[in-house]
Amino acid sequence: MYDTLGFTLLKKCTAKCDICCFESAPSDEEKLDINRVKEYIEQSKELEQIKTIAFTGGEPFLVYEELLELVRLAKAAGKKPNTITNGFWAADGKTAFSRLKELKAAGIDYLSLSYDAYHGQYIDVNNIRNILNAAAQLGISTTLSIVKIKGEKIGDILDQIGSDIYTANIKIVPCLPSGRAAKMFHEEQFDRTILAENCRCPYGGNLVVLYDGKIYPCCSQEVPDTNLSIGDFNTITLKEALQRVKNNGLLYFLRNTDFRFFTEYAQNELGMELPQKVVNPCELCAILFKENKAGLFYDYVVENIKELKRQMRKDEERILS
């Protein structure tokens, strides 16, 4: 069940982090049509399965007035809006409190912060402290996401933030070999600890519209490297997008089986060489489906869908007999 709708409002960011999956930078101009985003939010009113609407980037606070309006619209549509930021705008406590108070009134009750050694090259740690402090006063839940490479120590980041960290959830994320990170780091710097044979897709509930308008069936940093897009939000409705996801056989097996369904076929029939360990399931997904490889699984998926339907008919007949 897809219950979260995400919009990557723009590619532009105030930072140019080595780890960025989108290779965002201050010079980027790609941006979603704000009016089309509003239309999708309006369409979500008729879709009870959509519970949450998330606004990401790039850096969504670069278009703060638009963000504020979209949050209000999402709340009015009966959804739970949330957003993410690197905190560039919170240089003092007064500004942090004022903006979060505005967002709280508009409907935000959850905020994700990105801060680590890479964001720290562009963002002062006091900005993060200001946001965490203001969020705690206003009753806004926060998560601090810290991305790290293999062997990197992160304790000093928590020490720098100090006691303001106590009210936040902390999410430590191993850096994926995607976007700028794939160019900036050597292969051995990616922390591959997960057995590929044990992988299962963790992101089945998110429908995401990227800054270029392409719609993807998850929020993974790796998904732009695949050809798993199910359409363009400029040309199809939200309802049509959800229907495409529902009718997609490959996505059905991604959501309802582990990756062995694909890896065994990839190795035995397609001759793919797959790693024994990966950073996480998203890396394995990208290896399998990037560079238009998804089409290689078409016949295999179709045959398994047919077999699944045959089995369902047999089960129905058994129940009715």
CSV table of C-alpha atoms in Angstrom, one decimal:
chain,number,residue,atom,x,y,z
A,1,MET,CA,0.0,0.0,0.0
A,2,TYR,CA,1.5,3.3,-1.1
A,3,ASP,CA,0.6,5.7,1.7
A,4,THR,CA,3.2,8.5,1.3
A,5,LEU,CA,3.5,10.9,-1.6
A,6,GLY,CA,6.8,12.7,-1.9
A,7,PHE,CA,7.9,15.8,-4.0
A,8,THR,CA,11.5,16.6,-4.6
A,9,LEU,CA,10.6,20.3,-5.2
A,10,LEU,CA,13.9,21.3,-6.7
A,11,LYS,CA,17.4,20.1,-7.3
A,12,LYS,CA,19.2,23.3,-6.1
A,13,CYS,CA,20.9,23.2,-2.8
A,14,THR,CA,23.0,25.7,-0.8
A,15,ALA,CA,25.6,22.9,-0.4
A,16,LYS,CA,27.6,20.7,-2.8
A,17,CYS,CA,28.2,17.7,-0.6
A,18,ASP,CA,30.4,14.8,-1.7
A,19,ILE,CA,27.7,12.3,-0.6
A,20,CYS,CA,24.8,13.9,-2.5
A,21,CYS,CA,22.8,11.3,-4.5
A,22,PHE,CA,21.4,14.0,-6.8
A,23,GLU,CA,24.7,15.8,-7.2
A,24,SER,CA,22.9,19.0,-6.1
A,25,ALA,CA,24.6,22.3,-6.1
A,26,PRO,CA,23.8,26.1,-5.7
A,27,SER,CA,23.9,26.5,-9.5
A,28,ASP,CA,21.2,23.9,-10.3
A,29,GLU,CA,17.9,25.2,-11.7
A,30,GLU,CA,15.7,22.1,-12.2
A,31,LYS,CA,12.4,22.6,-10.3
A,32,LEU,CA,8.9,21.1,-10.2
A,33,ASP,CA,6.0,23.1,-11.6
A,34,ILE,CA,4.4,24.4,-8.3
A,35,ASN,CA,1.0,24.5,-9.9
A,36,ARG,CA,1.2,20.9,-10.9
A,37,VAL,CA,2.3,19.9,-7.4
A,38,LYS,CA,-0.8,21.7,-6.1
A,39,GLU,CA,-3.0,19.7,-8.5
A,40,TYR,CA,-1.5,16.5,-7.2
A,41,ILE,CA,-2.2,17.5,-3.6
A,42,GLU,CA,-5.8,18.4,-4.6
A,43,GLN,CA,-6.1,15.0,-6.3
A,44,SER,CA,-4.9,13.2,-3.1
A,45,LYS,CA,-8.0,14.3,-1.3
A,46,GLU,CA,-9.9,11.6,-3.1
A,47,LEU,CA,-7.3,8.9,-2.3
A,48,GLU,CA,-7.6,7.8,1.3
A,49,GLN,CA,-4.6,5.5,1.0
A,50,ILE,CA,-2.3,8.6,0.8
A,51,LYS,CA,-1.7,9.6,4.5
A,52,THR,CA,1.5,11.6,4.3
A,53,ILE,CA,2.9,14.2,1.9
A,54,ALA,CA,6.6,14.9,2.1
A,55,PHE,CA,8.5,17.9,0.6
A,56,THR,CA,12.2,17.4,-0.1
A,57,GLY,CA,15.1,18.6,-2.3
A,58,GLY,CA,17.7,19.7,-3.0
A,59,GLU,CA,17.0,22.2,-0.3
A,60,PRO,CA,13.2,22.9,0.0
A,61,PHE,CA,13.7,26.0,2.2
A,62,LEU,CA,15.2,27.8,-0.8
A,63,VAL,CA,11.6,28.1,-1.9
A,64,TYR,CA,10.2,28.7,1.6
A,65,GLU,CA,7.1,30.6,0.6
A,66,GLU,CA,6.1,27.9,-1.8
A,67,LEU,CA,6.9,25.2,0.8
A,68,LEU,CA,4.7,27.0,3.3
A,69,GLU,CA,1.8,27.1,0.9
A,70,LEU,CA,2.2,23.5,0.0
A,71,VAL,CA,2.3,22.4,3.6
A,72,ARG,CA,-1.0,24.3,4.2
A,73,LEU,CA,-2.6,22.6,1.2
A,74,ALA,CA,-1.4,19.2,2.3
A,75,LYS,CA,-2.9,19.7,5.7
A,76,ALA,CA,-6.1,21.0,4.3
A,77,ALA,CA,-6.3,17.9,2.1
A,78,GLY,CA,-6.3,15.8,5.3
A,79,LYS,CA,-2.7,14.6,5.0
A,80,LYS,CA,0.3,14.8,7.3
A,81,PRO,CA,2.9,17.1,5.8
A,82,ASN,CA,6.6,16.9,6.6
A,83,THR,CA,9.8,18.3,5.2
A,84,ILE,CA,13.6,18.1,5.3
A,85,THR,CA,16.4,20.7,5.5
A,86,ASN,CA,20.1,21.2,5.9
A,87,GLY,CA,19.4,24.1,8.2
A,88,PHE,CA,21.2,26.8,6.2
A,89,TRP,CA,18.5,29.3,7.1
A,90,ALA,CA,18.7,29.0,10.9
A,91,ALA,CA,21.8,31.1,11.7
A,92,ASP,CA,20.1,32.5,14.9
A,93,GLY,CA,17.6,31.1,17.4
A,94,LYS,CA,15.0,33.8,16.6
A,95,THR,CA,14.8,32.9,12.9
A,96,ALA,CA,14.7,29.2,13.6
A,97,PHE,CA,11.8,29.6,16.1
A,98,SER,CA,9.9,32.0,13.8
A,99,ARG,CA,10.1,29.8,10.7
A,100,LEU,CA,9.3,26.6,12.6
A,101,LYS,CA,6.4,28.3,14.3
A,102,GLU,CA,5.0,29.3,10.9
A,103,LEU,CA,5.4,25.7,9.6
A,104,LYS,CA,3.9,24.3,12.8
A,105,ALA,CA,0.8,26.5,12.3
A,106,ALA,CA,0.7,25.4,8.6
A,107,GLY,CA,0.6,21.7,9.6
A,108,ILE,CA,4.2,20.5,10.1
A,109,ASP,CA,4.7,18.2,13.1
A,110,TYR,CA,7.8,16.4,11.8
A,111,LEU,CA,11.1,17.7,10.4
A,112,SER,CA,14.2,15.8,9.2
A,113,LEU,CA,17.6,17.4,9.4
A,114,SER,CA,20.6,16.4,7.3
A,115,TYR,CA,23.9,17.0,9.1
A,116,ASP,CA,27.2,15.2,9.0
A,117,ALA,CA,30.9,15.8,8.1
A,118,TYR,CA,29.9,16.7,4.6
A,119,HIS,CA,27.0,19.1,5.4
A,120,GLY,CA,29.3,20.5,8.1
A,121,GLN,CA,31.6,22.0,5.4
A,122,TYR,CA,28.7,24.3,4.4
A,123,ILE,CA,26.4,24.5,7.5
A,124,ASP,CA,27.4,25.8,10.9
A,125,VAL,CA,26.6,23.3,13.7
A,126,ASN,CA,24.9,26.1,15.6
A,127,ASN,CA,22.2,26.2,12.9
A,128,ILE,CA,21.3,22.6,13.7
A,129,ARG,CA,21.3,23.4,17.4
A,130,ASN,CA,19.0,26.3,16.8
A,131,ILE,CA,16.5,24.2,14.9
A,132,LEU,CA,16.5,21.3,17.4
A,133,ASN,CA,16.0,23.8,20.3
A,134,ALA,CA,13.1,25.6,18.5
A,135,ALA,CA,11.5,22.3,17.4
A,136,ALA,CA,11.6,21.0,21.0
A,137,GLN,CA,9.9,24.2,22.2
A,138,LEU,CA,7.2,23.9,19.5
A,139,GLY,CA,6.5,20.2,19.8
A,140,ILE,CA,7.8,19.3,16.4
A,141,SER,CA,9.4,15.8,16.2
A,142,THR,CA,12.8,15.7,14.5
A,143,THR,CA,15.2,13.2,13.1
A,144,LEU,CA,18.9,13.9,12.5
A,145,SER,CA,20.2,12.0,9.5
A,146,ILE,CA,24.0,11.4,9.5
A,147,VAL,CA,25.6,9.8,6.4
A,148,LYS,CA,29.0,8.2,6.9
A,149,ILE,CA,31.5,6.2,4.9
A,150,LYS,CA,33.3,3.1,6.1
A,151,GLY,CA,35.5,3.6,9.1
A,152,GLU,CA,34.3,7.2,9.6
A,153,LYS,CA,33.9,8.3,13.2
A,154,ILE,CA,30.8,10.4,14.0
A,155,GLY,CA,30.9,10.9,17.7
A,156,ASP,CA,32.4,14.4,17.4
A,157,ILE,CA,29.3,15.5,15.4
A,158,LEU,CA,27.0,14.5,18.3
A,159,ASP,CA,29.5,16.2,20.8
A,160,GLN,CA,29.3,19.4,18.7
A,161,ILE,CA,25.5,19.5,18.8
A,162,GLY,CA,25.5,18.8,22.5
A,163,SER,CA,22.5,18.5,24.7
A,164,ASP,CA,20.1,19.8,22.0
A,165,ILE,CA,20.4,16.3,20.4
A,166,TYR,CA,18.5,14.7,23.2
A,167,THR,CA,15.1,15.5,21.7
A,168,ALA,CA,15.9,14.2,18.2
A,169,ASN,CA,15.8,10.7,16.7
A,170,ILE,CA,19.2,9.9,15.3
A,171,LYS,CA,19.5,8.0,12.0
A,172,ILE,CA,22.9,6.8,10.8
A,173,VAL,CA,23.0,6.1,7.1
A,174,PRO,CA,25.8,4.3,5.3
A,175,CYS,CA,26.8,6.2,2.2
A,176,LEU,CA,25.5,4.7,-1.1
A,177,PRO,CA,27.7,4.6,-4.3
A,178,SER,CA,25.3,6.9,-6.1
A,179,GLY,CA,25.4,10.4,-7.5
A,180,ARG,CA,28.4,12.5,-6.5
A,181,ALA,CA,29.5,9.9,-3.9
A,182,ALA,CA,30.2,7.4,-6.7
A,183,LYS,CA,32.7,9.8,-8.1
A,184,MET,CA,34.2,11.1,-4.9
A,185,PHE,CA,34.9,7.9,-3.0
A,186,HIS,CA,36.7,4.6,-3.8
A,187,GLU,CA,34.8,1.4,-3.8
A,188,GLU,CA,36.4,0.2,-0.5
A,189,GLN,CA,35.1,3.3,1.3
A,190,PHE,CA,31.5,2.1,1.0
A,191,ASP,CA,30.5,0.0,4.0
A,192,ARG,CA,29.1,-3.2,2.5
A,193,THR,CA,27.9,-5.3,5.4
A,194,ILE,CA,24.5,-6.7,4.2
A,195,LEU,CA,24.4,-10.1,2.5
A,196,ALA,CA,22.8,-9.7,-0.9
A,197,GLU,CA,20.9,-12.9,-0.5
A,198,ASN,CA,19.1,-11.6,2.5
A,199,CYS,CA,18.0,-8.3,1.0
A,200,ARG,CA,14.3,-7.2,0.8
A,201,CYS,CA,13.0,-3.9,-0.4
A,202,PRO,CA,12.3,-1.6,2.6
A,203,TYR,CA,10.7,1.4,0.8
A,204,GLY,CA,7.4,0.0,-0.6
A,205,GLY,CA,5.1,2.7,0.7
A,206,ASN,CA,6.5,5.8,-1.1
A,207,LEU,CA,5.5,7.3,-4.4
A,208,VAL,CA,8.0,10.0,-5.2
A,209,VAL,CA,8.1,12.8,-7.9
A,210,LEU,CA,11.6,13.9,-8.6
A,211,TYR,CA,12.6,17.5,-9.6
A,212,ASP,CA,12.6,16.5,-13.3
A,213,GLY,CA,9.0,15.3,-13.1
A,214,LYS,CA,9.7,11.6,-13.2
A,215,ILE,CA,7.6,9.4,-10.8
A,216,TYR,CA,9.4,6.6,-9.0
A,217,PRO,CA,8.0,3.8,-6.8
A,218,CYS,CA,10.2,4.6,-3.8
A,219,CYS,CA,12.3,7.2,-2.1
A,220,SER,CA,15.7,5.5,-2.4
A,221,GLN,CA,18.8,7.5,-3.3
A,222,GLU,CA,19.6,4.9,-5.9
A,223,VAL,CA,16.3,4.8,-7.7
A,224,PRO,CA,17.2,7.7,-10.2
A,225,ASP,CA,19.9,5.4,-11.5
A,226,THR,CA,17.4,2.8,-12.5
A,227,ASN,CA,14.7,2.7,-15.2
A,228,LEU,CA,11.9,2.0,-12.7
A,229,SER,CA,10.1,5.3,-13.4
A,230,ILE,CA,6.4,4.8,-13.9
A,231,GLY,CA,5.7,8.0,-15.7
A,232,ASP,CA,5.8,11.8,-15.8
A,233,PHE,CA,3.7,13.8,-13.3
A,234,ASN,CA,3.2,16.5,-15.9
A,235,THR,CA,1.2,14.0,-18.1
A,236,ILE,CA,-0.5,11.5,-15.8
A,237,THR,CA,-2.8,12.0,-12.8
A,238,LEU,CA,-1.9,10.8,-9.3
A,239,LYS,CA,-4.6,8.1,-9.5
A,240,GLU,CA,-3.1,6.9,-12.8
A,241,ALA,CA,0.4,6.8,-11.2
A,242,LEU,CA,-0.9,4.7,-8.3
A,243,GLN,CA,-2.7,2.4,-10.8
A,244,ARG,CA,0.5,1.9,-12.8
A,245,VAL,CA,2.4,0.9,-9.6
A,246,LYS,CA,-0.4,-1.5,-8.7
A,247,ASN,CA,-0.3,-3.1,-12.1
A,248,ASN,CA,3.5,-3.4,-12.4
A,249,GLY,CA,4.5,-7.0,-12.1
A,250,LEU,CA,8.2,-6.3,-11.4
A,251,LEU,CA,7.2,-4.0,-8.5
A,252,TYR,CA,4.8,-6.6,-7.2
A,253,PHE,CA,7.6,-9.1,-6.7
A,254,LEU,CA,9.9,-6.4,-5.3
A,255,ARG,CA,7.3,-5.7,-2.6
A,256,ASN,CA,6.2,-9.2,-1.9
A,257,THR,CA,9.3,-11.4,-2.2
A,258,ASP,CA,13.0,-11.0,-1.2
A,259,PHE,CA,15.6,-10.2,-3.8
A,260,ARG,CA,16.5,-13.9,-4.5
A,261,PHE,CA,13.5,-13.9,-6.8
A,262,PHE,CA,15.5,-11.6,-9.1
A,263,THR,CA,19.2,-12.4,-8.2
A,264,GLU,CA,18.9,-16.1,-9.0
A,265,TYR,CA,17.4,-15.4,-12.4
A,266,ALA,CA,19.9,-12.6,-13.0
A,267,GLN,CA,22.9,-14.9,-12.3
A,268,ASN,CA,21.6,-18.1,-13.8
A,269,GLU,CA,19.8,-16.9,-16.9
A,270,LEU,CA,21.2,-13.4,-17.6
A,271,GLY,CA,24.8,-14.1,-16.6
A,272,MET,CA,25.0,-11.0,-14.3
A,273,GLU,CA,27.8,-10.9,-11.8
A,274,LEU,CA,26.4,-9.8,-8.4
A,275,PRO,CA,28.3,-8.9,-5.2
A,276,GLN,CA,28.0,-11.0,-2.1
A,277,LYS,CA,27.5,-8.0,0.1
A,278,VAL,CA,26.0,-4.6,-0.5
A,279,VAL,CA,25.6,-1.3,1.5
A,280,ASN,CA,21.8,-2.0,1.6
A,281,PRO,CA,19.0,-3.4,-0.6
A,282,CYS,CA,18.9,-0.1,-2.6
A,283,GLU,CA,22.4,-0.8,-4.0
A,284,LEU,CA,21.4,-4.3,-5.1
A,285,CYS,CA,18.2,-2.9,-6.7
A,286,ALA,CA,20.3,-0.4,-8.7
A,287,ILE,CA,22.7,-3.1,-9.8
A,288,LEU,CA,19.9,-5.2,-11.1
A,289,PHE,CA,17.8,-2.5,-12.8
A,290,LYS,CA,20.1,0.4,-13.8
A,291,GLU,CA,21.0,1.1,-17.5
A,292,ASN,CA,17.6,-0.2,-18.8
A,293,LYS,CA,18.2,-3.6,-17.3
A,294,ALA,CA,14.7,-3.9,-16.0
A,295,GLY,CA,13.5,-5.0,-19.4
A,296,LEU,CA,15.6,-8.1,-19.2
A,297,PHE,CA,13.3,-9.4,-16.5
A,298,TYR,CA,10.1,-8.8,-18.5
A,299,ASP,CA,9.4,-12.4,-19.7
A,300,TYR,CA,10.4,-13.9,-16.3
A,301,VAL,CA,8.1,-11.6,-14.4
A,302,VAL,CA,5.2,-12.2,-16.9
A,303,GLU,CA,5.5,-15.9,-16.6
A,304,ASN,CA,5.5,-15.7,-12.8
A,305,ILE,CA,2.5,-13.5,-12.8
A,306,LYS,CA,0.7,-16.0,-14.9
A,307,GLU,CA,1.7,-18.8,-12.6
A,308,LEU,CA,0.5,-16.8,-9.6
A,309,LYS,CA,-2.9,-16.2,-11.2
A,310,ARG,CA,-3.2,-20.0,-12.0
A,311,GLN,CA,-2.5,-20.8,-8.4
A,312,MET,CA,-5.0,-18.2,-7.2
A,313,ARG,CA,-7.7,-19.8,-9.5
A,314,LYS,CA,-6.9,-23.2,-8.1
A,315,ASP,CA,-7.2,-21.9,-4.5
A,316,GLU,CA,-10.6,-20.3,-5.3
A,317,GLU,CA,-11.9,-23.5,-6.9
A,318,ARG,CA,-10.7,-25.4,-3.9
A,319,ILE,CA,-12.5,-23.1,-1.5
A,320,LEU,CA,-15.8,-23.2,-3.6
A,321,SER,CA,-15.8,-26.9,-4.1
